[in-house]
PDB file of C-alpha atoms in Angstrom:
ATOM      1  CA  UNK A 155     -28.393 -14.717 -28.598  1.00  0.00           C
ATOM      2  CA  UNK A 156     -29.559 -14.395 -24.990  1.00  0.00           C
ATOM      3  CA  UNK A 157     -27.657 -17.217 -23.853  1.00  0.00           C
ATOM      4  CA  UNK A 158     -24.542 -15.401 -25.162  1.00  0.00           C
ATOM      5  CA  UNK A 159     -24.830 -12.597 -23.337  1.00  0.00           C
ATOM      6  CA  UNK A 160     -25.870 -13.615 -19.927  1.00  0.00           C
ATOM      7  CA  UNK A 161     -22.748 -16.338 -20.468  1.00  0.00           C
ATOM      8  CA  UNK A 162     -20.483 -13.384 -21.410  1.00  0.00           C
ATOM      9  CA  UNK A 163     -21.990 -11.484 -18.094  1.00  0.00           C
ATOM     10  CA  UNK A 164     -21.131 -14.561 -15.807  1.00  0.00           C
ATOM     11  CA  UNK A 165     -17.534 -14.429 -17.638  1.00  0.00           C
ATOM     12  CA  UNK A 166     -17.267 -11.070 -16.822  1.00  0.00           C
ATOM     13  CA  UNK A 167     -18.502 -11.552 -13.150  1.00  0.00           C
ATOM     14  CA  UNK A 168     -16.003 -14.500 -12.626  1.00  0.00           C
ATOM     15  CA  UNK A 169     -12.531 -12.505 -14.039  1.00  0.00           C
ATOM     16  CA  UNK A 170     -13.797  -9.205 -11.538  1.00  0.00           C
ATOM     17  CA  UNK A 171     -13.813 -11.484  -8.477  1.00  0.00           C
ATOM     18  CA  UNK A 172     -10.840 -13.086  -9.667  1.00  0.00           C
ATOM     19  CA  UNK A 173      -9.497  -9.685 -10.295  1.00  0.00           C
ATOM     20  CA  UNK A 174      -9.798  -8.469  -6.935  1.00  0.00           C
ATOM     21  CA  UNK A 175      -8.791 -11.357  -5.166  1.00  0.00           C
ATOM     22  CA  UNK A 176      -5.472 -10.753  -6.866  1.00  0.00           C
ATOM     23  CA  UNK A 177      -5.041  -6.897  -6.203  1.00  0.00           C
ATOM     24  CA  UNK A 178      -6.209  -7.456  -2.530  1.00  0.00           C
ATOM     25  CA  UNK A 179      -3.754  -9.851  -1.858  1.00  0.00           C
ATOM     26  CA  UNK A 180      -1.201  -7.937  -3.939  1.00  0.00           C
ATOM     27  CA  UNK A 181      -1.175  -5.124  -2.655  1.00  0.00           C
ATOM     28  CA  UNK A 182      -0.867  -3.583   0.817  1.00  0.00           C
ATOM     29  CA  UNK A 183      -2.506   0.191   0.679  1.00  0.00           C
ATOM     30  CA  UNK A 184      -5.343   0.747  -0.345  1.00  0.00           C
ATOM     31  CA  UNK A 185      -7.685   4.575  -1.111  1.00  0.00           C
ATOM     32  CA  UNK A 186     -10.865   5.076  -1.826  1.00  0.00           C
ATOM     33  CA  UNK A 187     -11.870   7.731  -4.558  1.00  0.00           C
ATOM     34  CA  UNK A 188     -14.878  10.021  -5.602  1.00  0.00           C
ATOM     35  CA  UNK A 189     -15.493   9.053  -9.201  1.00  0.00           C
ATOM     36  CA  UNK A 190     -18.831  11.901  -9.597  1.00  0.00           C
ATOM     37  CA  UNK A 191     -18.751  14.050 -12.426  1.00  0.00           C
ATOM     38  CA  UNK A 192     -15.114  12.483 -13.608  1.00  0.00           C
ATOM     39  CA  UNK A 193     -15.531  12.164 -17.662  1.00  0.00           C
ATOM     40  CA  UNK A 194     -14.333   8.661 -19.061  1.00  0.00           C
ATOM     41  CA  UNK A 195     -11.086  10.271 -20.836  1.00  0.00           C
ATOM     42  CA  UNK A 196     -10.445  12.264 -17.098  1.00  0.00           C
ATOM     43  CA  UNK A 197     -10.003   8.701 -15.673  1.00  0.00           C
ATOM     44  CA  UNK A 198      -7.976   7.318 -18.650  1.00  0.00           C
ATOM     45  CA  UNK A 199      -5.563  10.036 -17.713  1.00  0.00           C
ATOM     46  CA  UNK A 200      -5.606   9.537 -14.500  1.00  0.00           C
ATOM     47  CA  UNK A 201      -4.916   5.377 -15.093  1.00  0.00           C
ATOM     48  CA  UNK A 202      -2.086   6.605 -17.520  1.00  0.00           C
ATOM     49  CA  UNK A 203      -0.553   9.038 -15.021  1.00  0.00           C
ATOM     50  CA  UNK A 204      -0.946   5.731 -12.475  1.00  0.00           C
ATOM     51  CA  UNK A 205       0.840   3.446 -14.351  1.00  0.00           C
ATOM     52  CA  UNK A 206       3.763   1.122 -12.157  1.00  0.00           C
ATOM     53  CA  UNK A 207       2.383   2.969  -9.439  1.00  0.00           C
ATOM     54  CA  UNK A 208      -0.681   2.403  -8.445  1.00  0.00           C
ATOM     55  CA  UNK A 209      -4.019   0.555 -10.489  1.00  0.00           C
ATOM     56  CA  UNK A 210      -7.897   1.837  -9.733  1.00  0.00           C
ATOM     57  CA  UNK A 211     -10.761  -0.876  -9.889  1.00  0.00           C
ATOM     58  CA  UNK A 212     -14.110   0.636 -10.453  1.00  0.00           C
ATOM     59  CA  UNK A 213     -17.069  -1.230 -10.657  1.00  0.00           C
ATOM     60  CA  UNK A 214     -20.725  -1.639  -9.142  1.00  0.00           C
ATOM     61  CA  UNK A 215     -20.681  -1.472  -5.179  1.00  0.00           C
ATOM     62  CA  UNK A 216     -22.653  -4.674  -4.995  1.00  0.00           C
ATOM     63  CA  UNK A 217     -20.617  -6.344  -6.896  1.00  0.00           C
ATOM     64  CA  UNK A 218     -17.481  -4.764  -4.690  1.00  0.00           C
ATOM     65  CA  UNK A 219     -19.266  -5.698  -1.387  1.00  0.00           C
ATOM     66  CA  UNK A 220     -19.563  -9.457  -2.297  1.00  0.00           C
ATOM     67  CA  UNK A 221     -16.075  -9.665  -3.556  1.00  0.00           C
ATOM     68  CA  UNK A 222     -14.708  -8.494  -0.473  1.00  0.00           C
ATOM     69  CA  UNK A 223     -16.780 -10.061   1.479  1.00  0.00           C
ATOM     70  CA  UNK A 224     -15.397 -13.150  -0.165  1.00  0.00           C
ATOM     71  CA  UNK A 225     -12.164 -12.007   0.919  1.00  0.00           C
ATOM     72  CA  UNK A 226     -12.823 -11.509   4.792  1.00  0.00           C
ATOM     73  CA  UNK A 227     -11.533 -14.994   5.716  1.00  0.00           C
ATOM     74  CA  UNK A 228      -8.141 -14.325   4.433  1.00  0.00           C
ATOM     75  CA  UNK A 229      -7.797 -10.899   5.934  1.00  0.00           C
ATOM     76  CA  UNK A 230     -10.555  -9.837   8.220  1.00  0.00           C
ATOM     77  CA  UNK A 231      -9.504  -6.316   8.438  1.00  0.00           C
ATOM     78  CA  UNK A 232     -11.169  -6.037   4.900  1.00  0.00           C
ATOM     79  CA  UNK A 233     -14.214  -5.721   6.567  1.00  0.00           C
ATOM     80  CA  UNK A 234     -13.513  -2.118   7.551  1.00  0.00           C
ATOM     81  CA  UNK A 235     -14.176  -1.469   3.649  1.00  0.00           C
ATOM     82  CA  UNK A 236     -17.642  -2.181   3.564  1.00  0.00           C
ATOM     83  CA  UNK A 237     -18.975   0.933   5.031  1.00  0.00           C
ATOM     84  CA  UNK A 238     -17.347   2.975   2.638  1.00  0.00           C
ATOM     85  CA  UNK A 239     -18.331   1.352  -0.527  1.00  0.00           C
ATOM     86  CA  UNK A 240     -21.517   4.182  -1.038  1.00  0.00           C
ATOM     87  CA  UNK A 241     -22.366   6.440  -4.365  1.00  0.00           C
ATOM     88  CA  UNK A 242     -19.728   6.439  -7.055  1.00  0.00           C
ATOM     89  CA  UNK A 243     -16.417   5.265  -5.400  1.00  0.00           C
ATOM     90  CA  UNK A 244     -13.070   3.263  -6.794  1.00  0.00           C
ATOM     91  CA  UNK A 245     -10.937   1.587  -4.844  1.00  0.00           C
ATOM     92  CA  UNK A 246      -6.990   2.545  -5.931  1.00  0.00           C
ATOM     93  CA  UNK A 247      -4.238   0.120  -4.604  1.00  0.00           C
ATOM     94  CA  UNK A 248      -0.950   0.837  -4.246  1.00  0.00           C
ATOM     95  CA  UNK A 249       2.283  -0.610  -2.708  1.00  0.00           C
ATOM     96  CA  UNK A 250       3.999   2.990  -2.613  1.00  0.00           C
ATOM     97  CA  UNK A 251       3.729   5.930  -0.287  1.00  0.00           C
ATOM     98  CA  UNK A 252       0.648   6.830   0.322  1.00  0.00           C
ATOM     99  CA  UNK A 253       1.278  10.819  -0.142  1.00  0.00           C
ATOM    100  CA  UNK A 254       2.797   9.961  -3.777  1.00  0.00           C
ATOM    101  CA  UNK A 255      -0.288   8.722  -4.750  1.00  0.00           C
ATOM    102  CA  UNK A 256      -2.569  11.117  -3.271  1.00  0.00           C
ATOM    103  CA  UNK A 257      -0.254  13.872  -5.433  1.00  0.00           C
ATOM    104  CA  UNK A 258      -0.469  11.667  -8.459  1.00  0.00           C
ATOM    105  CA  UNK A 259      -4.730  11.628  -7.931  1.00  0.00           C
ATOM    106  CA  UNK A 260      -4.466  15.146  -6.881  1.00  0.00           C
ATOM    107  CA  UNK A 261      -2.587  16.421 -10.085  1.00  0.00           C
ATOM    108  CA  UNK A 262      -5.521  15.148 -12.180  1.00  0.00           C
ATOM    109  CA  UNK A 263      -8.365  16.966 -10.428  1.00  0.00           C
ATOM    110  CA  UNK A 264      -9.612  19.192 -12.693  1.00  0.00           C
ATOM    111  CA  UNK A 265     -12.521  21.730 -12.549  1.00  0.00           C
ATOM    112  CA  UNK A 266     -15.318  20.313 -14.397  1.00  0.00           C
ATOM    113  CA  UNK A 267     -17.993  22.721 -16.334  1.00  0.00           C
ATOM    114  CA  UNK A 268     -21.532  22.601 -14.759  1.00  0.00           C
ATOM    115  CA  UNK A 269     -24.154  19.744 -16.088  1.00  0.00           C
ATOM    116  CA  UNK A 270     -27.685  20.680 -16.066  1.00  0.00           C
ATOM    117  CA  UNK A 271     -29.497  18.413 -12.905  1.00  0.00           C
ATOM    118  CA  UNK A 272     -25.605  18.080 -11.627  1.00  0.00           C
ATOM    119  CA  UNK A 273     -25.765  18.522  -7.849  1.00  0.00           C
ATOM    120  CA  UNK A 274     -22.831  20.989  -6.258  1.00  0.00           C
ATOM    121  CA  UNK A 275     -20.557  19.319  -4.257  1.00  0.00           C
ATOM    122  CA  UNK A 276     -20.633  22.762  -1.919  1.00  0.00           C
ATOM    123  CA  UNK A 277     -23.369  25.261  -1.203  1.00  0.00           C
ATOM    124  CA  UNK A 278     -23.581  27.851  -3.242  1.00  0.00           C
ATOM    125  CA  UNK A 279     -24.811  31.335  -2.284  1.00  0.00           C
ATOM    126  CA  UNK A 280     -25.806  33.887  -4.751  1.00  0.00           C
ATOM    127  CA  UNK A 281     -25.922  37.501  -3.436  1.00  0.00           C
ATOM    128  CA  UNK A 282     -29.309  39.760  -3.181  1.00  0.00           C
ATOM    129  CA  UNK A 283     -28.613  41.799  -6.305  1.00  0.00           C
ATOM    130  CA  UNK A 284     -31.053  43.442  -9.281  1.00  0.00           C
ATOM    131  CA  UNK A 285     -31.715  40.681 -12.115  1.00  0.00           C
ATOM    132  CA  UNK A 286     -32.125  43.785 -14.688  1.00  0.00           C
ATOM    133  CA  UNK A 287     -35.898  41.536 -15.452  1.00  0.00           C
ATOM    134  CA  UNK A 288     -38.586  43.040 -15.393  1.00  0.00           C
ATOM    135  CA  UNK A 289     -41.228  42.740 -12.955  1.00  0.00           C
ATOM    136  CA  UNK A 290     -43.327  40.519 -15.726  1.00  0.00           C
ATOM    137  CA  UNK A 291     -40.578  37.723 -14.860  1.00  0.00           C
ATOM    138  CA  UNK A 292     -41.202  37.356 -11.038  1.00  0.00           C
ATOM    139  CA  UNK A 293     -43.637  34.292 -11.589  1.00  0.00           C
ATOM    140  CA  UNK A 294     -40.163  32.545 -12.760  1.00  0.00           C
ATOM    141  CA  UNK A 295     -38.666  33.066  -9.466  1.00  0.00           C
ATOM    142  CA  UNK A 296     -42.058  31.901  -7.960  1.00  0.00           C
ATOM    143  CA  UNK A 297     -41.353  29.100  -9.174  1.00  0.00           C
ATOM    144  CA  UNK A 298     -38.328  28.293  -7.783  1.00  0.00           C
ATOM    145  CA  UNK A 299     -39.281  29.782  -4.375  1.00  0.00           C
ATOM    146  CA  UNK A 300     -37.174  32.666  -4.822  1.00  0.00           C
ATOM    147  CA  UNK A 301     -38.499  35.755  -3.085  1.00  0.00           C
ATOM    148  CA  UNK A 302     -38.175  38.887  -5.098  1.00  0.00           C
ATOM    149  CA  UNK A 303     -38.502  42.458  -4.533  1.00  0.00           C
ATOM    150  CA  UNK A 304     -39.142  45.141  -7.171  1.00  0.00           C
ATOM    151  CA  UNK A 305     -37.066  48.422  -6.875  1.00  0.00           C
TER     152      UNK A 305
END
């Protein structure tokens, strides 16, 4: 059953390449996109809302990098891609205005809920202000290097 799968992963392998070899050379615009902390059913929506307009490849950067790469003989301008392919990005291409599809991405961002060992996308800053703990509890905020003060 081994076999199977690593022949099913070099299947797999072979229609990406093929598939981006086709939407590079299909289509003219193309935007990079964020993809951290978007849930799987977020980005079905956002394919949906996409549809005859635009279509999103996501996929691992290595696997992006060598594809393009591949590409660079045809159109050497690809090469100003590379550089960006870093964390969790898609690449979204488009023949229409850009600014359509920037609304169309821009009407699906939605405010996710906070995941525990999530890291903020901003700084946040919580004001000096009275926890209502007791002083018992200071050794939590030891912990977290977290000066306290008792009143």
């Amino acid at each position: 059953s081994c076999g199977i799968n690593a022949e099913y992963g070099a299947e797999w392998k072979a229609s990406y390449f093929l598939k981006i070899q086709r939407l590079l050379e299909e289509y003219p615009r193309i935007f990079f996109v964020g993809a951290d902390n978007v849930r799987s059913k977020q980005m079905q929506q956002i394919r949906v809302s996409l549809r005859g307009i635009a279509e999103i490849l996501m996929g691992k950067n290595t696997m992006m990098n060598k594809a393009i790469r591949g590409q660079l003989s045809n159109n050497p301008h690809l090469e100003k891609l590379l550089p960006h392919i870093k964390g969790n990005v898609g690449l979204v291409f488009s023949k229409e205005d850009p600014v359509l599809v920037r609304n169309k991405l821009l009407e699906n961002k939605v405010a996710a809920p906070t995941r525990a060992g999530a890291i903020a996308p901003s700084d946040v800053i919580v004001e000096a202000q009275n926890t209502g703990m007791g002083p018992e509890k200071t050794s939590f905020f030891q912990a977290l290097n977290i000066s306290t003060k008792i009143a």
